[in-house]
């Protein structure tokens, strides 16, 4: 097989409206709502569904958000998400067309789970999440009650898969068009790079997607394979950018990586931009997060061995989550340092509402270069919004990360006037461990 060459063709969406035919022209995405909902209802367990368009600056609060996906189309045939929405095939090669500056948001209609979050499209809350800057097509849907009671993870499966089918349907409208811009991603095999590239400091990116739930169905997926079943695996970065990885995370919401994050993983793009200039980007070690201590240690040893065998001078380790996963994160950093690989960590932290708690569950003196992407327990106060898409009451149920029904001091998360007090935990993908942020250091 020749080396992977990925072309991402970009179409920049400036507005979205409903109309007679799903089409794209001059920045306007028109959506046939009836056709789009037929794609959603292909799953018999989905009983209610609607599509709502929200735009930056709208006085709209979206809750509970389960997933975000960039609409795409694989040119030449095949699913956008191999092994998930269609047969297995090699991702990261060929051309994929992308509708930029927009996303499909999967929103629960009557129930929010531990991993679900909030997005404000304007006001104070908008700065906490990237998706407030996009034009979003909200799929507001629910499943049948008995199915929901028995199979919470399959309920999430039903809604998230519907979102992926919808994103493929929307992306198909640019199938035969010439993109406005074209991004090309190509790396020579590690052992066949030029002398000039090999002289540069080499770096490997270690990703730790959520996979610590032993019960399958709550974890991220790699080509449709539950990451709980994985051992650390060397991947081409193109595969991550091109649909091989999807979100299934049962992680507190500000910490999670949506499918959109995998599709646009900014740290991968940044490393590509520096490749051949300031560094030699070796590729991605896709690791995992585990339950038992021995499993965590085994994964860390695998990662360190791979990095050393690849000839890595340095590594970046990015963790999805906090708490129990901190043990995997720190173990991986320490193992890499012990192997002589200089390592930087990317993670959020949980310092408590007063900022006085230990930021990570476990620490080590060798983990001396960590970038904090936010504090999950920081209290956030948000004013009411004119419109709620979904169900705001989901935030006031015990069990949803960052929200609560009662608190001796603060009362319920949701106030009578629609204002909110919550932990950053509940902000949808708010901590941006994937390499981008809507906040600045001055705010920390």
Short mmCIF file of C-alpha atoms in Angstrom, two decimals:
data_model
loop_
_atom_site.label_atom_id
_atom_site.label_comp_id
_atom_site.label_asym_id
_atom_site.label_seq_id
_atom_site.Cartn_x
_atom_site.Cartn_y
_atom_site.Cartn_z
CA UNK A 1 0.00 0.00 0.00
CA UNK A 2 1.42 3.44 -0.91
CA UNK A 3 1.91 5.99 1.87
CA UNK A 4 -1.23 7.73 3.06
CA UNK A 5 -2.10 11.06 1.51
CA UNK A 6 -5.21 12.79 2.84
CA UNK A 7 -6.87 15.72 1.13
CA UNK A 8 -9.50 17.60 3.12
CA UNK A 9 -11.54 19.81 0.84
CA UNK A 10 -13.12 22.71 2.71
CA UNK A 11 -16.45 24.45 2.08
CA UNK A 12 -17.02 27.41 4.41
CA UNK A 13 -20.61 27.62 5.62
CA UNK A 14 -21.77 31.18 6.23
CA UNK A 15 -25.47 30.42 6.81
CA UNK A 16 -27.87 27.48 7.09
CA UNK A 17 -31.57 27.51 6.17
CA UNK A 18 -34.30 24.96 5.60
CA UNK A 19 -35.50 24.59 2.02
CA UNK A 20 -36.76 22.27 -0.70
CA UNK A 21 -33.42 20.71 -1.62
CA UNK A 22 -30.33 19.96 0.44
CA UNK A 23 -27.61 21.91 -1.33
CA UNK A 24 -24.61 24.18 -0.89
CA UNK A 25 -23.92 27.35 -2.85
CA UNK A 26 -21.80 30.42 -2.08
CA UNK A 27 -21.59 29.67 1.62
CA UNK A 28 -25.30 28.88 2.04
CA UNK A 29 -26.20 25.38 3.21
CA UNK A 30 -29.85 24.59 2.50
CA UNK A 31 -31.34 21.58 4.26
CA UNK A 32 -34.42 19.61 3.26
CA UNK A 33 -35.69 18.95 6.78
CA UNK A 34 -38.03 16.11 5.82
CA UNK A 35 -35.31 14.18 4.00
CA UNK A 36 -32.82 14.78 6.79
CA UNK A 37 -35.22 13.45 9.43
CA UNK A 38 -35.82 10.30 7.38
CA UNK A 39 -32.11 9.58 7.78
CA UNK A 40 -32.47 10.07 11.54
CA UNK A 41 -35.49 7.75 11.84
CA UNK A 42 -33.67 4.87 10.18
CA UNK A 43 -33.16 3.65 13.76
CA UNK A 44 -36.46 2.25 15.04
CA UNK A 45 -35.62 3.18 18.64
CA UNK A 46 -35.72 6.90 17.86
CA UNK A 47 -39.27 8.00 18.61
CA UNK A 48 -39.01 11.79 18.50
CA UNK A 49 -36.73 14.04 16.48
CA UNK A 50 -36.55 17.58 15.21
CA UNK A 51 -33.90 19.80 13.65
CA UNK A 52 -33.19 23.30 14.97
CA UNK A 53 -30.70 25.75 13.48
CA UNK A 54 -28.81 27.97 15.95
CA UNK A 55 -26.26 30.65 15.12
CA UNK A 56 -23.53 32.61 16.94
CA UNK A 57 -25.05 35.46 18.93
CA UNK A 58 -28.46 33.83 19.27
CA UNK A 59 -29.88 34.05 22.78
CA UNK A 60 -30.08 30.26 22.87
CA UNK A 61 -29.04 27.68 25.45
CA UNK A 62 -28.60 24.08 24.24
CA UNK A 63 -28.89 21.27 26.77
CA UNK A 64 -28.18 18.33 27.11
CA UNK A 65 -25.63 18.09 24.27
CA UNK A 66 -24.32 14.56 23.71
CA UNK A 67 -22.15 14.84 20.62
CA UNK A 68 -20.79 17.17 17.93
CA UNK A 69 -19.87 16.08 14.39
CA UNK A 70 -18.54 17.91 11.35
CA UNK A 71 -20.60 17.16 8.21
CA UNK A 72 -18.40 15.36 5.67
CA UNK A 73 -18.42 13.26 2.52
CA UNK A 74 -15.84 10.69 1.46
CA UNK A 75 -15.16 11.33 -2.22
CA UNK A 76 -14.92 8.13 -4.21
CA UNK A 77 -17.24 6.18 -1.95
CA UNK A 78 -17.23 4.62 1.46
CA UNK A 79 -18.44 5.73 4.88
CA UNK A 80 -17.13 8.84 6.60
CA UNK A 81 -16.73 6.71 9.73
CA UNK A 82 -15.39 3.29 8.68
CA UNK A 83 -16.57 0.41 10.82
CA UNK A 84 -19.34 2.59 12.29
CA UNK A 85 -21.58 4.01 9.57
CA UNK A 86 -20.40 1.51 6.97
CA UNK A 87 -17.92 -1.21 6.16
CA UNK A 88 -14.33 -1.13 7.31
CA UNK A 89 -11.90 0.60 4.97
CA UNK A 90 -8.65 2.50 5.27
CA UNK A 91 -9.18 6.01 6.62
CA UNK A 92 -6.65 8.79 6.09
CA UNK A 93 -6.18 8.28 2.36
CA UNK A 94 -7.85 9.98 -0.60
CA UNK A 95 -10.15 12.99 -0.43
CA UNK A 96 -12.86 13.92 2.05
CA UNK A 97 -15.04 17.02 1.69
CA UNK A 98 -15.83 19.00 4.85
CA UNK A 99 -18.48 21.59 5.68
CA UNK A 100 -16.55 24.03 7.87
CA UNK A 101 -17.68 26.49 10.55
CA UNK A 102 -20.71 24.35 11.37
CA UNK A 103 -21.54 21.17 13.22
CA UNK A 104 -24.28 18.66 13.89
CA UNK A 105 -25.09 18.74 17.62
CA UNK A 106 -26.89 15.72 19.07
CA UNK A 107 -29.20 16.95 21.83
CA UNK A 108 -31.32 14.84 24.18
CA UNK A 109 -34.97 15.81 24.33
CA UNK A 110 -35.97 14.51 27.75
CA UNK A 111 -32.93 13.17 29.53
CA UNK A 112 -29.36 14.18 30.20
CA UNK A 113 -26.68 11.73 31.23
CA UNK A 114 -23.37 12.03 33.02
CA UNK A 115 -21.52 12.80 29.80
CA UNK A 116 -23.90 15.46 28.46
CA UNK A 117 -23.30 19.19 28.55
CA UNK A 118 -24.43 22.74 27.86
CA UNK A 119 -23.70 25.25 25.08
CA UNK A 120 -24.66 28.93 25.18
CA UNK A 121 -24.64 30.66 21.81
CA UNK A 122 -24.15 34.14 23.31
CA UNK A 123 -23.32 35.92 26.54
CA UNK A 124 -20.93 34.85 29.29
CA UNK A 125 -21.30 31.14 28.56
CA UNK A 126 -20.29 31.45 24.90
CA UNK A 127 -16.61 31.90 25.73
CA UNK A 128 -16.37 28.47 27.34
CA UNK A 129 -16.97 26.34 24.25
CA UNK A 130 -15.84 26.44 20.64
CA UNK A 131 -19.27 25.40 19.36
CA UNK A 132 -20.78 28.78 20.23
CA UNK A 133 -18.78 30.12 17.27
CA UNK A 134 -20.37 27.73 14.76
CA UNK A 135 -23.70 27.60 12.96
CA UNK A 136 -25.13 24.41 14.45
CA UNK A 137 -27.80 22.02 13.26
CA UNK A 138 -29.24 20.61 16.47
CA UNK A 139 -30.72 17.14 16.23
CA UNK A 140 -33.10 17.15 19.20
CA UNK A 141 -34.22 13.56 19.65
CA UNK A 142 -35.32 10.86 22.06
CA UNK A 143 -35.68 7.08 22.17
CA UNK A 144 -38.52 4.89 23.42
CA UNK A 145 -38.88 4.76 27.18
CA UNK A 146 -38.36 1.04 27.76
CA UNK A 147 -35.26 1.03 25.57
CA UNK A 148 -33.93 4.00 27.54
CA UNK A 149 -34.47 2.30 30.89
CA UNK A 150 -32.72 -0.92 29.87
CA UNK A 151 -29.99 0.32 27.63
CA UNK A 152 -28.62 3.75 28.49
CA UNK A 153 -25.45 3.20 26.47
CA UNK A 154 -27.47 1.95 23.49
CA UNK A 155 -29.72 4.98 23.77
CA UNK A 156 -26.63 7.13 23.40
CA UNK A 157 -25.56 4.85 20.57
CA UNK A 158 -28.89 5.39 18.79
CA UNK A 159 -28.75 9.17 19.08
CA UNK A 160 -25.05 9.52 18.26
CA UNK A 161 -25.24 7.20 15.27
CA UNK A 162 -28.21 9.22 14.02
CA UNK A 163 -26.03 12.31 14.27
CA UNK A 164 -23.30 10.65 12.22
CA UNK A 165 -25.78 9.53 9.56
CA UNK A 166 -27.16 13.06 9.45
CA UNK A 167 -23.67 14.53 9.07
CA UNK A 168 -22.99 12.18 6.15
CA UNK A 169 -26.30 13.15 4.55
CA UNK A 170 -25.47 16.86 4.83
CA UNK A 171 -21.93 16.36 3.59
CA UNK A 172 -23.14 14.54 0.48
CA UNK A 173 -24.42 17.82 -1.00
CA UNK A 174 -20.82 18.84 -1.81
CA UNK A 175 -19.81 15.42 -3.14
CA UNK A 176 -19.19 16.56 -6.72
CA UNK A 177 -18.10 20.13 -6.05
CA UNK A 178 -14.63 21.66 -6.10
CA UNK A 179 -13.60 22.76 -2.60
CA UNK A 180 -12.86 26.37 -1.77
CA UNK A 181 -9.58 25.37 -0.11
CA UNK A 182 -7.70 22.09 0.09
CA UNK A 183 -5.58 20.89 3.01
CA UNK A 184 -3.14 18.07 2.26
CA UNK A 185 -1.70 15.81 4.95
CA UNK A 186 1.13 13.45 4.04
CA UNK A 187 4.00 11.90 5.98
CA UNK A 188 6.75 9.73 4.57
CA UNK A 189 7.20 6.40 6.37
CA UNK A 190 9.21 6.85 9.56
CA UNK A 191 12.21 4.89 8.19
CA UNK A 192 12.23 6.63 4.80
CA UNK A 193 12.41 10.32 5.60
CA UNK A 194 14.98 12.71 4.24
CA UNK A 195 18.26 13.42 6.02
CA UNK A 196 17.11 16.99 6.63
CA UNK A 197 13.92 15.86 8.36
CA UNK A 198 15.71 13.19 10.40
CA UNK A 199 18.09 15.82 11.80
CA UNK A 200 15.18 17.67 13.39
CA UNK A 201 13.94 16.87 16.93
CA UNK A 202 11.44 14.04 16.65
CA UNK A 203 8.10 14.05 18.47
CA UNK A 204 5.30 11.54 18.87
CA UNK A 205 1.77 12.44 19.96
CA UNK A 206 0.27 10.09 22.55
CA UNK A 207 -3.52 10.24 22.78
CA UNK A 208 -5.45 8.68 25.67
CA UNK A 209 -9.11 8.55 24.56
CA UNK A 210 -11.71 7.57 27.14
CA UNK A 211 -11.81 3.78 27.46
CA UNK A 212 -11.91 2.98 31.16
CA UNK A 213 -15.46 1.64 31.24
CA UNK A 214 -15.29 -2.16 31.31
CA UNK A 215 -18.89 -2.36 30.12
CA UNK A 216 -18.71 -1.89 26.37
CA UNK A 217 -20.67 0.97 24.85
CA UNK A 218 -19.40 3.82 27.02
CA UNK A 219 -15.99 4.27 25.37
CA UNK A 220 -14.50 5.94 22.32
CA UNK A 221 -14.22 3.77 19.22
CA UNK A 222 -11.30 3.08 16.87
CA UNK A 223 -12.63 1.92 13.48
CA UNK A 224 -15.74 0.84 15.39
CA UNK A 225 -13.70 -1.14 17.94
CA UNK A 226 -14.25 -0.29 21.60
CA UNK A 227 -11.02 1.29 22.88
CA UNK A 228 -11.39 -0.63 26.15
CA UNK A 229 -10.27 -3.67 24.17
CA UNK A 230 -7.15 -1.97 22.83
CA UNK A 231 -3.54 -1.98 23.80
CA UNK A 232 -1.52 1.08 22.72
CA UNK A 233 -1.37 1.18 18.93
CA UNK A 234 0.69 3.19 16.46
CA UNK A 235 -1.58 5.10 14.06
CA UNK A 236 -1.06 7.42 11.16
CA UNK A 237 -2.32 10.90 12.15
CA UNK A 238 -4.40 11.01 8.95
CA UNK A 239 -6.57 8.19 10.28
CA UNK A 240 -7.57 10.27 13.30
CA UNK A 241 -8.43 13.29 11.11
CA UNK A 242 -10.41 11.15 8.69
CA UNK A 243 -13.04 9.35 10.74
CA UNK A 244 -11.21 6.39 12.27
CA UNK A 245 -11.89 7.70 15.79
CA UNK A 246 -15.33 8.63 17.14
CA UNK A 247 -16.54 9.78 20.52
CA UNK A 248 -18.42 7.42 22.79
CA UNK A 249 -17.10 8.89 25.97
CA UNK A 250 -18.91 8.50 29.28
CA UNK A 251 -16.64 11.22 30.62
CA UNK A 252 -17.70 14.40 32.47
CA UNK A 253 -18.58 16.73 29.70
CA UNK A 254 -15.99 19.51 29.79
CA UNK A 255 -13.28 16.84 29.63
CA UNK A 256 -14.60 14.81 26.74
CA UNK A 257 -13.49 14.76 23.11
CA UNK A 258 -16.36 14.94 20.64
CA UNK A 259 -16.16 13.32 17.23
CA UNK A 260 -15.68 16.86 15.87
CA UNK A 261 -12.54 17.12 18.00
CA UNK A 262 -11.10 13.94 16.51
CA UNK A 263 -11.96 15.11 12.98
CA UNK A 264 -10.17 18.42 13.56
CA UNK A 265 -7.58 17.46 16.18
CA UNK A 266 -5.71 20.73 16.47
CA UNK A 267 -2.55 19.31 18.03
CA UNK A 268 -2.20 16.98 15.03
CA UNK A 269 -2.68 19.88 12.65
CA UNK A 270 -0.16 21.99 14.54
CA UNK A 271 2.44 19.23 14.50
CA UNK A 272 1.87 18.81 10.76
CA UNK A 273 2.41 22.55 10.29
CA UNK A 274 5.81 22.31 12.01
CA UNK A 275 6.87 19.03 10.39
CA UNK A 276 10.02 19.46 8.32
CA UNK A 277 10.53 22.96 9.68
CA UNK A 278 11.16 22.75 13.42
CA UNK A 279 10.42 19.08 14.15
CA UNK A 280 10.00 15.58 12.78
CA UNK A 281 6.43 14.44 13.48
CA UNK A 282 6.63 10.67 13.85
CA UNK A 283 2.91 9.96 14.22
CA UNK A 284 0.34 9.04 16.87
CA UNK A 285 0.43 6.41 19.57
CA UNK A 286 -3.21 5.74 20.37
CA UNK A 287 -3.15 4.57 23.96
CA UNK A 288 -6.07 3.95 26.30
CA UNK A 289 -7.34 4.54 29.82
CA UNK A 290 -7.74 1.55 32.11
CA UNK A 291 -9.41 0.42 35.32
CA UNK A 292 -6.86 -1.66 37.23
CA UNK A 293 -3.40 -0.45 38.24
CA UNK A 294 -1.63 -3.27 36.40
CA UNK A 295 -3.51 -2.38 33.20
CA UNK A 296 -2.42 1.23 33.54
CA UNK A 297 1.22 0.22 34.05
CA UNK A 298 1.13 -2.18 31.11
CA UNK A 299 -0.22 0.51 28.77
CA UNK A 300 2.43 2.99 29.94
CA UNK A 301 5.20 0.48 29.25
CA UNK A 302 3.80 -0.21 25.78
CA UNK A 303 3.72 3.53 25.00
CA UNK A 304 7.30 4.10 26.21
CA UNK A 305 8.61 1.12 24.24
CA UNK A 306 6.90 2.27 21.04
CA UNK A 307 8.14 5.83 21.40
CA UNK A 308 11.69 4.63 22.01
CA UNK A 309 11.55 2.17 19.11
CA UNK A 310 10.31 4.94 16.82
CA UNK A 311 13.28 7.06 17.86
CA UNK A 312 11.23 9.78 19.54
CA UNK A 313 13.21 12.53 21.24
CA UNK A 314 10.05 13.95 22.77
CA UNK A 315 6.36 13.24 23.27
CA UNK A 316 3.11 15.06 23.93
CA UNK A 317 0.58 13.14 26.03
CA UNK A 318 -3.08 14.24 25.94
CA UNK A 319 -5.61 12.82 28.39
CA UNK A 320 -9.38 12.68 27.91
CA UNK A 321 -10.84 13.02 31.37
CA UNK A 322 -9.65 13.40 34.92
CA UNK A 323 -9.80 11.53 38.22
CA UNK A 324 -9.10 7.84 37.68
CA UNK A 325 -7.56 8.52 34.22
CA UNK A 326 -4.96 10.77 35.88
CA UNK A 327 -3.19 7.60 37.01
CA UNK A 328 -2.82 6.46 33.37
CA UNK A 329 -1.74 9.94 32.33
CA UNK A 330 0.99 10.34 34.93
CA UNK A 331 2.15 6.70 34.54
CA UNK A 332 2.57 7.30 30.81
CA UNK A 333 4.51 10.54 31.31
CA UNK A 334 6.81 8.87 33.86
CA UNK A 335 7.43 5.82 31.66
CA UNK A 336 8.34 8.06 28.73
CA UNK A 337 10.68 10.16 30.84
CA UNK A 338 12.32 6.97 32.20
CA UNK A 339 12.88 5.91 28.59
CA UNK A 340 14.70 9.17 27.87
CA UNK A 341 11.79 10.76 25.96
CA UNK A 342 11.18 14.35 27.07
CA UNK A 343 7.44 14.67 27.62
CA UNK A 344 4.82 17.41 27.88
CA UNK A 345 1.34 16.61 29.19
CA UNK A 346 -2.00 18.15 28.21
CA UNK A 347 -4.87 17.79 30.68
CA UNK A 348 -7.46 19.65 32.64
CA UNK A 349 -7.50 19.57 36.43
CA UNK A 350 -9.91 19.22 39.33
CA UNK A 351 -8.82 21.65 42.06
CA UNK A 352 -12.19 22.00 43.78
CA UNK A 353 -14.46 25.03 43.77
CA UNK A 354 -12.01 26.90 46.00
CA UNK A 355 -8.98 25.92 43.91
CA UNK A 356 -7.25 24.37 46.90
CA UNK A 357 -7.38 20.64 46.06
CA UNK A 358 -4.65 18.60 44.40
CA UNK A 359 -5.14 19.19 40.65
CA UNK A 360 -4.57 15.57 39.56
CA UNK A 361 -5.37 12.40 41.49
CA UNK A 362 -1.73 11.32 41.28
CA UNK A 363 1.45 13.30 40.60
CA UNK A 364 5.16 12.62 40.09
CA UNK A 365 8.23 14.85 40.09
CA UNK A 366 9.05 13.59 36.57
CA UNK A 367 5.81 15.12 35.29
CA UNK A 368 7.34 18.58 35.32
CA UNK A 369 5.85 20.00 32.09
CA UNK A 370 2.05 19.95 32.12
CA UNK A 371 -0.29 22.36 30.36
CA UNK A 372 -3.53 22.94 32.26
CA UNK A 373 -6.56 23.33 30.02
CA UNK A 374 -9.04 24.29 32.74
CA UNK A 375 -10.50 23.47 36.13
CA UNK A 376 -13.53 21.19 35.93
CA UNK A 377 -14.88 22.32 39.31
CA UNK A 378 -14.75 26.06 38.65
CA UNK A 379 -18.16 27.57 39.39
CA UNK A 380 -19.87 29.30 36.46
CA UNK A 381 -22.91 31.58 36.75
CA UNK A 382 -24.96 32.14 33.59
CA UNK A 383 -27.94 34.46 33.01
CA UNK A 384 -31.22 33.21 31.52
CA UNK A 385 -31.54 32.73 27.76
CA UNK A 386 -34.62 33.53 25.68
CA UNK A 387 -34.70 30.07 24.10
CA UNK A 388 -33.74 26.62 25.35
CA UNK A 389 -33.11 23.89 22.78
CA UNK A 390 -33.58 20.52 24.47
CA UNK A 391 -34.41 20.44 28.16
CA UNK A 392 -32.80 22.71 30.74
CA UNK A 393 -34.09 20.61 33.64
CA UNK A 394 -31.56 17.92 32.73
CA UNK A 395 -28.92 20.07 34.42
CA UNK A 396 -30.87 20.01 37.69
CA UNK A 397 -30.78 16.22 37.98
CA UNK A 398 -28.23 14.57 40.22
CA UNK A 399 -25.97 12.41 38.09
CA UNK A 400 -25.23 14.90 35.32
CA UNK A 401 -21.67 16.14 35.60
CA UNK A 402 -21.46 19.72 36.80
CA UNK A 403 -25.10 20.10 37.76
CA UNK A 404 -27.25 19.12 40.74
CA UNK A 405 -30.80 19.16 42.03
CA UNK A 406 -30.03 20.50 45.53
CA UNK A 407 -27.09 22.07 47.34
CA UNK A 408 -27.18 23.39 50.91
CA UNK A 409 -25.54 26.67 49.87
CA UNK A 410 -26.27 27.09 46.17
CA UNK A 411 -29.68 25.41 45.84
CA UNK A 412 -30.55 23.87 42.47
CA UNK A 413 -28.32 24.44 39.44
CA UNK A 414 -31.32 25.81 37.54
CA UNK A 415 -33.01 28.84 39.10
CA UNK A 416 -36.65 29.85 38.69
CA UNK A 417 -35.77 32.63 36.25
CA UNK A 418 -33.78 30.24 34.03
CA UNK A 419 -30.37 31.40 35.21
CA UNK A 420 -27.80 28.75 36.07
CA UNK A 421 -25.04 28.03 38.52
CA UNK A 422 -22.94 24.98 37.64
CA UNK A 423 -19.44 23.62 37.58
CA UNK A 424 -17.34 23.94 34.44
CA UNK A 425 -17.77 20.13 34.30
CA UNK A 426 -21.10 20.66 32.53
CA UNK A 427 -19.76 22.85 29.70
CA UNK A 428 -19.77 20.81 26.49
CA UNK A 429 -16.16 19.98 25.54
CA UNK A 430 -15.13 23.17 27.32
CA UNK A 431 -11.57 22.36 28.33
CA UNK A 432 -10.24 21.75 24.79
CA UNK A 433 -7.43 19.34 25.65
CA UNK A 434 -7.28 18.61 21.92
CA UNK A 435 -5.25 21.76 21.36
CA UNK A 436 -7.43 24.81 21.01
CA UNK A 437 -9.18 27.17 23.37
CA UNK A 438 -11.65 30.05 23.31
CA UNK A 439 -10.18 31.41 26.55
CA UNK A 440 -6.94 33.24 27.34
CA UNK A 441 -4.34 32.89 30.06
CA UNK A 442 -5.48 36.18 31.60
CA UNK A 443 -8.79 34.53 32.49
CA UNK A 444 -6.97 31.91 34.52
#
